[in-house]
């Protein structure tokens, strides 16, 4: 019978994902219904987006579609800095009935609602499918996430949490199931992530370091642990993506031929080399440290004329009350306390 027990099949999980996705998307239509009758909000017969940065990226998409804005030097900056984001918008506009105006209006809701997929799959992985489902319903519309991914908020934020949670799920999947195909999925996620949301690499690096530490402490006897560390480390090297694809492909091909001759000691050496290259090429600790400094720097207190860094003018990085923090994370102080307790119990259990 469907929806019985703790180990749901993919049919039940698929139904959960569809329901959660439609719920997340529907909530994001509130802004559309609120302003659909305001004529000043329209341009080219479509509601305008509600973030200035969106037009920076939309200009790059318009350039790819129609060749306009060729004399704008910032167009190429957008393409070079966020190529996957720009080209995803380009393909949606070119190969679907949506106009550019419609794409940039609804794409935030279309993409950001996909976050329900890794959340629900994580629940399945932990054999807590209903927890995953209700977490997806809540997490997909939490205040801060909703504000930065609502309909019309055409910015890279739509990919940030979705891709980060997807990669977190894939990291967990490789801990629970040591099948070689799982590290391939993870490496693909790590390879494409910087092309969508490069400023989030510090978080990915931190998760990777904890993931490595966990395997070295608790799963060091398993052969695939060292192989997984080596491949994920290569995927995070700060070298051209083609080089990383060729190396990872060569490792998989070689393993099929000499797998029986490899032991943990040899794979350990491979993982050490991979990690060494990761730390050398990735400038890892400096990136993580700079992120911490940036988001804890509240501004200047001395008298006189001073210049502010851009991060000091960002509202999310400013000084806000804990009540506001709780509201933005989960909607209130009490739910935040309950969720923290629940998370601690989950960690203890698993």
Coordinates of C-alpha atoms in Angstrom, one line a residue:
X1 CA 0.0 0.0 0.0
X2 CA 1.3 3.5 -0.8
X3 CA 2.7 5.8 1.9
X4 CA 3.1 3.0 4.4
X5 CA 6.2 2.4 6.4
X6 CA 9.5 4.4 6.4
X7 CA 11.0 3.2 3.1
X8 CA 8.9 4.8 0.4
X9 CA 9.4 3.8 -3.2
X10 CA 10.1 6.3 -6.0
X11 CA 6.5 6.4 -7.0
X12 CA 5.5 7.8 -3.6
X13 CA 8.5 10.1 -3.5
X14 CA 7.6 11.4 -7.0
X15 CA 4.1 12.3 -5.8
X16 CA 5.5 14.1 -2.8
X17 CA 8.0 16.0 -5.0
X18 CA 5.2 17.1 -7.5
X19 CA 2.9 18.2 -4.6
X20 CA 5.7 20.2 -2.9
X21 CA 6.9 21.7 -6.1
X22 CA 3.4 22.9 -7.1
X23 CA 2.8 24.3 -3.6
X24 CA 6.1 26.2 -3.7
X25 CA 5.4 27.6 -7.2
X26 CA 1.8 28.5 -6.3
X27 CA 2.9 30.5 -3.3
X28 CA 5.3 32.5 -5.5
X29 CA 2.4 33.6 -7.7
X30 CA 1.1 35.8 -4.9
X31 CA 3.2 38.7 -6.2
X32 CA 1.7 38.2 -9.7
X33 CA -1.9 38.3 -8.5
X34 CA -1.1 41.3 -6.2
X35 CA 0.2 43.5 -9.1
X36 CA -1.4 42.1 -12.2
X37 CA -3.9 45.0 -12.4
X38 CA -1.3 47.8 -12.0
X39 CA -0.6 49.1 -15.5
X40 CA 2.6 50.9 -14.4
X41 CA 4.2 47.5 -13.6
X42 CA 4.0 46.3 -17.2
X43 CA 6.5 46.4 -20.1
X44 CA 6.0 44.6 -23.5
X45 CA 2.7 43.2 -22.2
X46 CA 4.4 41.4 -19.3
X47 CA 4.9 42.2 -15.6
X48 CA 8.3 43.7 -15.0
X49 CA 10.8 42.0 -12.7
X50 CA 11.5 43.4 -9.2
X51 CA 15.3 43.5 -8.9
X52 CA 17.6 45.8 -10.6
X53 CA 20.4 43.2 -11.0
X54 CA 18.0 41.2 -13.1
X55 CA 18.3 43.6 -16.0
X56 CA 22.1 43.2 -15.9
X57 CA 21.7 39.5 -16.6
X58 CA 18.7 39.9 -18.9
X59 CA 20.8 42.2 -21.1
X60 CA 23.3 39.4 -21.6
X61 CA 20.5 37.0 -22.5
X62 CA 19.1 39.6 -24.9
X63 CA 22.5 39.9 -26.5
X64 CA 22.7 36.1 -27.1
X65 CA 19.2 36.1 -28.5
X66 CA 19.1 39.2 -30.6
X67 CA 22.7 40.6 -30.7
X68 CA 21.7 43.8 -29.0
X69 CA 23.7 45.6 -26.3
X70 CA 26.9 44.6 -28.1
X71 CA 28.5 47.9 -27.1
X72 CA 27.8 47.3 -23.4
X73 CA 31.0 46.0 -21.8
X74 CA 29.1 44.6 -18.8
X75 CA 27.2 42.1 -21.0
X76 CA 30.3 40.0 -21.5
X77 CA 31.1 40.3 -17.7
X78 CA 27.7 38.7 -17.0
X79 CA 28.3 35.9 -19.5
X80 CA 31.8 35.2 -18.2
X81 CA 30.9 35.4 -14.5
X82 CA 27.7 33.4 -14.5
X83 CA 27.7 31.5 -17.9
X84 CA 25.4 28.6 -16.8
X85 CA 22.8 31.0 -15.4
X86 CA 22.8 33.2 -18.5
X87 CA 22.7 30.3 -20.9
X88 CA 19.9 28.5 -18.9
X89 CA 17.9 31.7 -19.4
X90 CA 18.8 31.8 -23.0
X91 CA 17.8 28.2 -23.7
X92 CA 14.5 28.6 -21.9
X93 CA 13.6 31.6 -24.0
X94 CA 14.9 30.2 -27.3
X95 CA 13.3 26.7 -27.1
X96 CA 10.1 27.4 -25.2
X97 CA 7.1 29.6 -26.0
X98 CA 8.1 32.1 -23.3
X99 CA 9.4 35.5 -24.3
X100 CA 12.4 37.0 -22.6
X101 CA 10.2 39.1 -20.4
X102 CA 8.2 36.0 -19.4
X103 CA 11.3 34.0 -18.8
X104 CA 13.0 36.4 -16.4
X105 CA 9.7 36.9 -14.6
X106 CA 8.9 33.3 -13.9
X107 CA 12.3 31.6 -14.0
X108 CA 13.0 32.4 -10.3
X109 CA 9.9 30.4 -9.3
X110 CA 10.5 27.6 -11.7
X111 CA 14.1 27.0 -10.6
X112 CA 14.0 27.8 -6.9
X113 CA 11.0 25.5 -6.3
X114 CA 13.2 22.6 -7.4
X115 CA 14.8 22.8 -3.9
X116 CA 12.0 20.5 -2.8
X117 CA 13.7 17.6 -4.7
X118 CA 16.9 17.3 -2.7
X119 CA 15.0 18.0 0.5
X120 CA 12.6 15.2 0.0
X121 CA 15.3 12.8 -1.3
X122 CA 17.3 13.6 1.9
X123 CA 14.3 12.6 3.9
X124 CA 14.1 9.3 1.9
X125 CA 17.8 8.7 2.5
X126 CA 17.3 9.1 6.3
X127 CA 14.2 6.9 6.1
X128 CA 12.1 9.9 7.2
X129 CA 10.1 10.6 4.1
X130 CA 7.3 12.5 5.8
X131 CA 9.9 14.7 7.5
X132 CA 11.5 15.4 4.2
X133 CA 8.1 16.2 2.6
X134 CA 7.0 18.7 5.3
X135 CA 10.5 20.1 5.4
X136 CA 10.2 20.8 1.6
X137 CA 6.9 22.5 2.1
X138 CA 8.3 24.8 4.8
X139 CA 11.8 25.2 3.4
X140 CA 10.7 26.2 -0.1
X141 CA 8.8 29.2 1.2
X142 CA 10.8 30.3 4.2
X143 CA 11.0 34.1 4.4
X144 CA 14.5 34.8 3.3
X145 CA 14.5 32.2 0.6
X146 CA 11.1 33.3 -0.7
X147 CA 12.2 37.0 -0.7
X148 CA 15.2 36.2 -2.9
X149 CA 13.4 33.7 -5.2
X150 CA 9.9 35.1 -5.6
X151 CA 8.4 35.6 -9.0
X152 CA 10.3 38.5 -10.7
X153 CA 13.4 38.3 -8.5
X154 CA 15.6 37.4 -11.5
X155 CA 19.0 36.8 -9.9
X156 CA 21.5 34.0 -9.2
X157 CA 19.9 33.4 -5.8
X158 CA 17.4 31.1 -7.5
X159 CA 20.2 28.6 -8.0
X160 CA 22.1 29.1 -4.7
X161 CA 20.1 27.0 -2.1
X162 CA 18.8 24.6 -4.7
X163 CA 22.3 23.6 -6.0
X164 CA 23.8 23.7 -2.5
X165 CA 21.2 21.4 -1.1
X166 CA 21.5 19.1 -4.1
X167 CA 25.2 18.8 -3.5
X168 CA 24.7 18.3 0.2
X169 CA 22.3 15.5 -0.6
X170 CA 24.8 13.9 -3.0
X171 CA 27.6 14.1 -0.3
X172 CA 25.2 12.3 2.1
X173 CA 24.3 9.8 -0.5
X174 CA 28.0 8.8 -0.9
X175 CA 28.2 8.3 2.8
X176 CA 25.2 6.0 3.0
X177 CA 25.7 4.1 -0.3
X178 CA 29.3 3.5 -1.5
X179 CA 28.3 2.7 -5.1
X180 CA 30.7 4.2 -7.7
X181 CA 27.8 5.8 -9.6
X182 CA 27.0 8.0 -6.6
X183 CA 30.5 9.7 -6.7
X184 CA 30.0 10.3 -10.4
X185 CA 26.7 12.1 -9.6
X186 CA 28.5 14.2 -7.0
X187 CA 31.4 15.0 -9.2
X188 CA 29.0 16.3 -11.9
X189 CA 27.3 18.5 -9.4
X190 CA 30.7 19.9 -8.2
X191 CA 31.8 20.5 -11.7
X192 CA 28.9 22.6 -12.8
X193 CA 28.2 24.4 -9.5
X194 CA 30.8 27.3 -10.0
X195 CA 29.2 28.2 -13.4
X196 CA 25.9 28.9 -11.6
X197 CA 26.8 30.4 -8.2
X198 CA 30.6 30.8 -7.8
X199 CA 30.3 32.9 -4.7
X200 CA 28.9 29.9 -2.8
X201 CA 32.1 27.8 -3.3
X202 CA 33.2 28.6 0.3
X203 CA 30.2 26.7 1.6
X204 CA 30.9 23.8 -0.7
X205 CA 34.5 23.7 0.3
X206 CA 33.5 23.6 4.0
X207 CA 31.1 20.7 3.4
X208 CA 33.7 18.9 1.5
X209 CA 36.3 19.2 4.3
X210 CA 33.8 17.9 6.8
X211 CA 32.8 15.0 4.4
X212 CA 36.5 14.1 4.1
X213 CA 37.0 14.1 7.8
X214 CA 34.0 12.0 8.4
X215 CA 35.2 9.3 6.0
X216 CA 38.7 9.3 7.4
X217 CA 37.3 8.9 10.9
X218 CA 34.3 6.6 10.5
X219 CA 34.7 4.9 7.1
X220 CA 38.5 4.6 6.7
X221 CA 38.2 0.8 6.2
X222 CA 36.1 1.1 3.1
X223 CA 38.0 1.1 -0.1
X224 CA 35.6 3.5 -1.9
X225 CA 36.0 6.2 0.8
X226 CA 39.5 7.0 -0.5
X227 CA 38.4 6.8 -4.1
X228 CA 35.5 9.1 -3.4
X229 CA 37.7 11.6 -1.7
X230 CA 40.1 11.6 -4.6
X231 CA 37.4 12.1 -7.3
X232 CA 35.5 14.8 -5.4
X233 CA 38.8 16.6 -4.7
X234 CA 39.6 16.6 -8.4
X235 CA 36.2 18.0 -9.2
X236 CA 36.9 20.9 -6.9
X237 CA 40.4 21.8 -8.3
X238 CA 40.6 25.3 -9.6
X239 CA 41.7 24.2 -13.1
X240 CA 39.8 24.2 -16.5
X241 CA 36.7 21.9 -16.3
X242 CA 37.9 19.9 -19.4
X243 CA 41.1 18.9 -17.5
X244 CA 39.0 17.7 -14.5
X245 CA 36.6 15.7 -16.7
X246 CA 39.5 14.0 -18.5
X247 CA 41.2 13.1 -15.2
X248 CA 38.0 11.8 -13.6
X249 CA 37.1 9.8 -16.7
X250 CA 40.6 8.3 -16.8
X251 CA 40.4 7.2 -13.2
X252 CA 37.1 5.5 -13.8
X253 CA 38.4 3.7 -16.9
X254 CA 41.6 2.6 -15.1
X255 CA 39.6 1.3 -12.1
X256 CA 37.6 -1.0 -14.3
X257 CA 40.8 -2.6 -15.5
X258 CA 42.9 -2.7 -12.3
X259 CA 40.3 -2.6 -9.5
X260 CA 41.4 -6.0 -8.1
X261 CA 45.0 -4.8 -7.8
X262 CA 44.2 -1.7 -5.7
X263 CA 44.2 -1.7 -2.0
X264 CA 43.3 1.0 0.6
X265 CA 47.0 2.1 0.8
X266 CA 47.3 2.9 -2.9
X267 CA 43.9 4.6 -2.9
X268 CA 44.9 6.6 0.2
X269 CA 48.0 7.9 -1.7
X270 CA 45.7 8.9 -4.6
X271 CA 43.4 10.8 -2.2
X272 CA 46.3 12.6 -0.6
X273 CA 47.6 13.8 -4.0
X274 CA 44.0 14.9 -4.9
X275 CA 43.6 16.8 -1.6
X276 CA 47.0 18.4 -1.8
X277 CA 46.2 19.7 -5.3
X278 CA 42.8 20.9 -4.0
X279 CA 44.3 23.0 -1.2
X280 CA 47.0 24.3 -3.5
X281 CA 44.9 25.3 -6.4
X282 CA 41.7 26.2 -4.6
X283 CA 43.0 28.7 -2.1
X284 CA 40.5 27.1 0.2
X285 CA 41.2 28.5 3.7
X286 CA 41.7 32.0 2.4
X287 CA 38.3 32.0 0.6
X288 CA 36.5 30.6 3.7
X289 CA 38.2 33.1 6.0
X290 CA 37.4 36.1 3.7
X291 CA 33.7 35.1 3.7
X292 CA 33.7 34.9 7.5
X293 CA 35.3 38.3 7.8
X294 CA 33.0 39.9 5.1
X295 CA 29.8 38.8 6.8
X296 CA 31.0 39.7 10.4
X297 CA 32.2 43.1 9.4
X298 CA 29.5 45.5 10.6
X299 CA 31.0 48.8 9.4
X300 CA 33.0 51.6 10.9
X301 CA 32.4 53.3 14.2
X302 CA 35.1 56.1 14.1
X303 CA 34.3 59.7 13.5
X304 CA 35.0 61.3 10.1
X305 CA 34.8 60.3 6.5
X306 CA 35.1 56.6 5.7
X307 CA 34.4 54.3 2.8
X308 CA 32.1 51.3 3.1
X309 CA 32.7 48.0 1.4
X310 CA 29.8 46.7 -0.7
X311 CA 29.1 43.9 1.8
X312 CA 28.5 46.5 4.5
X313 CA 25.6 48.0 2.5
X314 CA 23.8 44.6 2.1
X315 CA 20.8 44.3 4.4
X316 CA 21.3 40.6 5.0
X317 CA 24.9 41.2 6.3
X318 CA 23.9 44.1 8.6
X319 CA 22.9 44.0 12.3
X320 CA 19.5 42.5 12.8
X321 CA 17.7 41.1 15.8
X322 CA 17.5 37.4 16.6
X323 CA 13.7 37.6 16.2
X324 CA 14.2 38.8 12.6
X325 CA 16.8 36.1 12.0
X326 CA 14.4 33.4 13.3
X327 CA 11.5 34.8 11.2
X328 CA 13.7 34.8 8.1
X329 CA 14.9 31.2 8.7
X330 CA 11.7 29.4 9.6
X331 CA 9.0 32.0 10.4
X332 CA 9.3 32.4 14.2
X333 CA 11.5 32.0 17.3
X334 CA 9.6 28.9 18.7
X335 CA 9.8 27.0 15.4
X336 CA 13.5 27.8 15.2
X337 CA 14.1 26.4 18.7
X338 CA 12.1 23.3 17.9
X339 CA 14.0 22.8 14.6
X340 CA 17.4 23.2 16.3
X341 CA 16.4 20.6 18.9
X342 CA 15.1 18.3 16.2
X343 CA 18.3 18.7 14.2
X344 CA 20.4 17.8 17.3
X345 CA 18.3 14.7 17.9
X346 CA 18.7 13.8 14.2
X347 CA 22.5 14.1 14.3
X348 CA 22.6 12.0 17.5
X349 CA 20.4 9.3 15.9
X350 CA 22.3 9.2 12.6

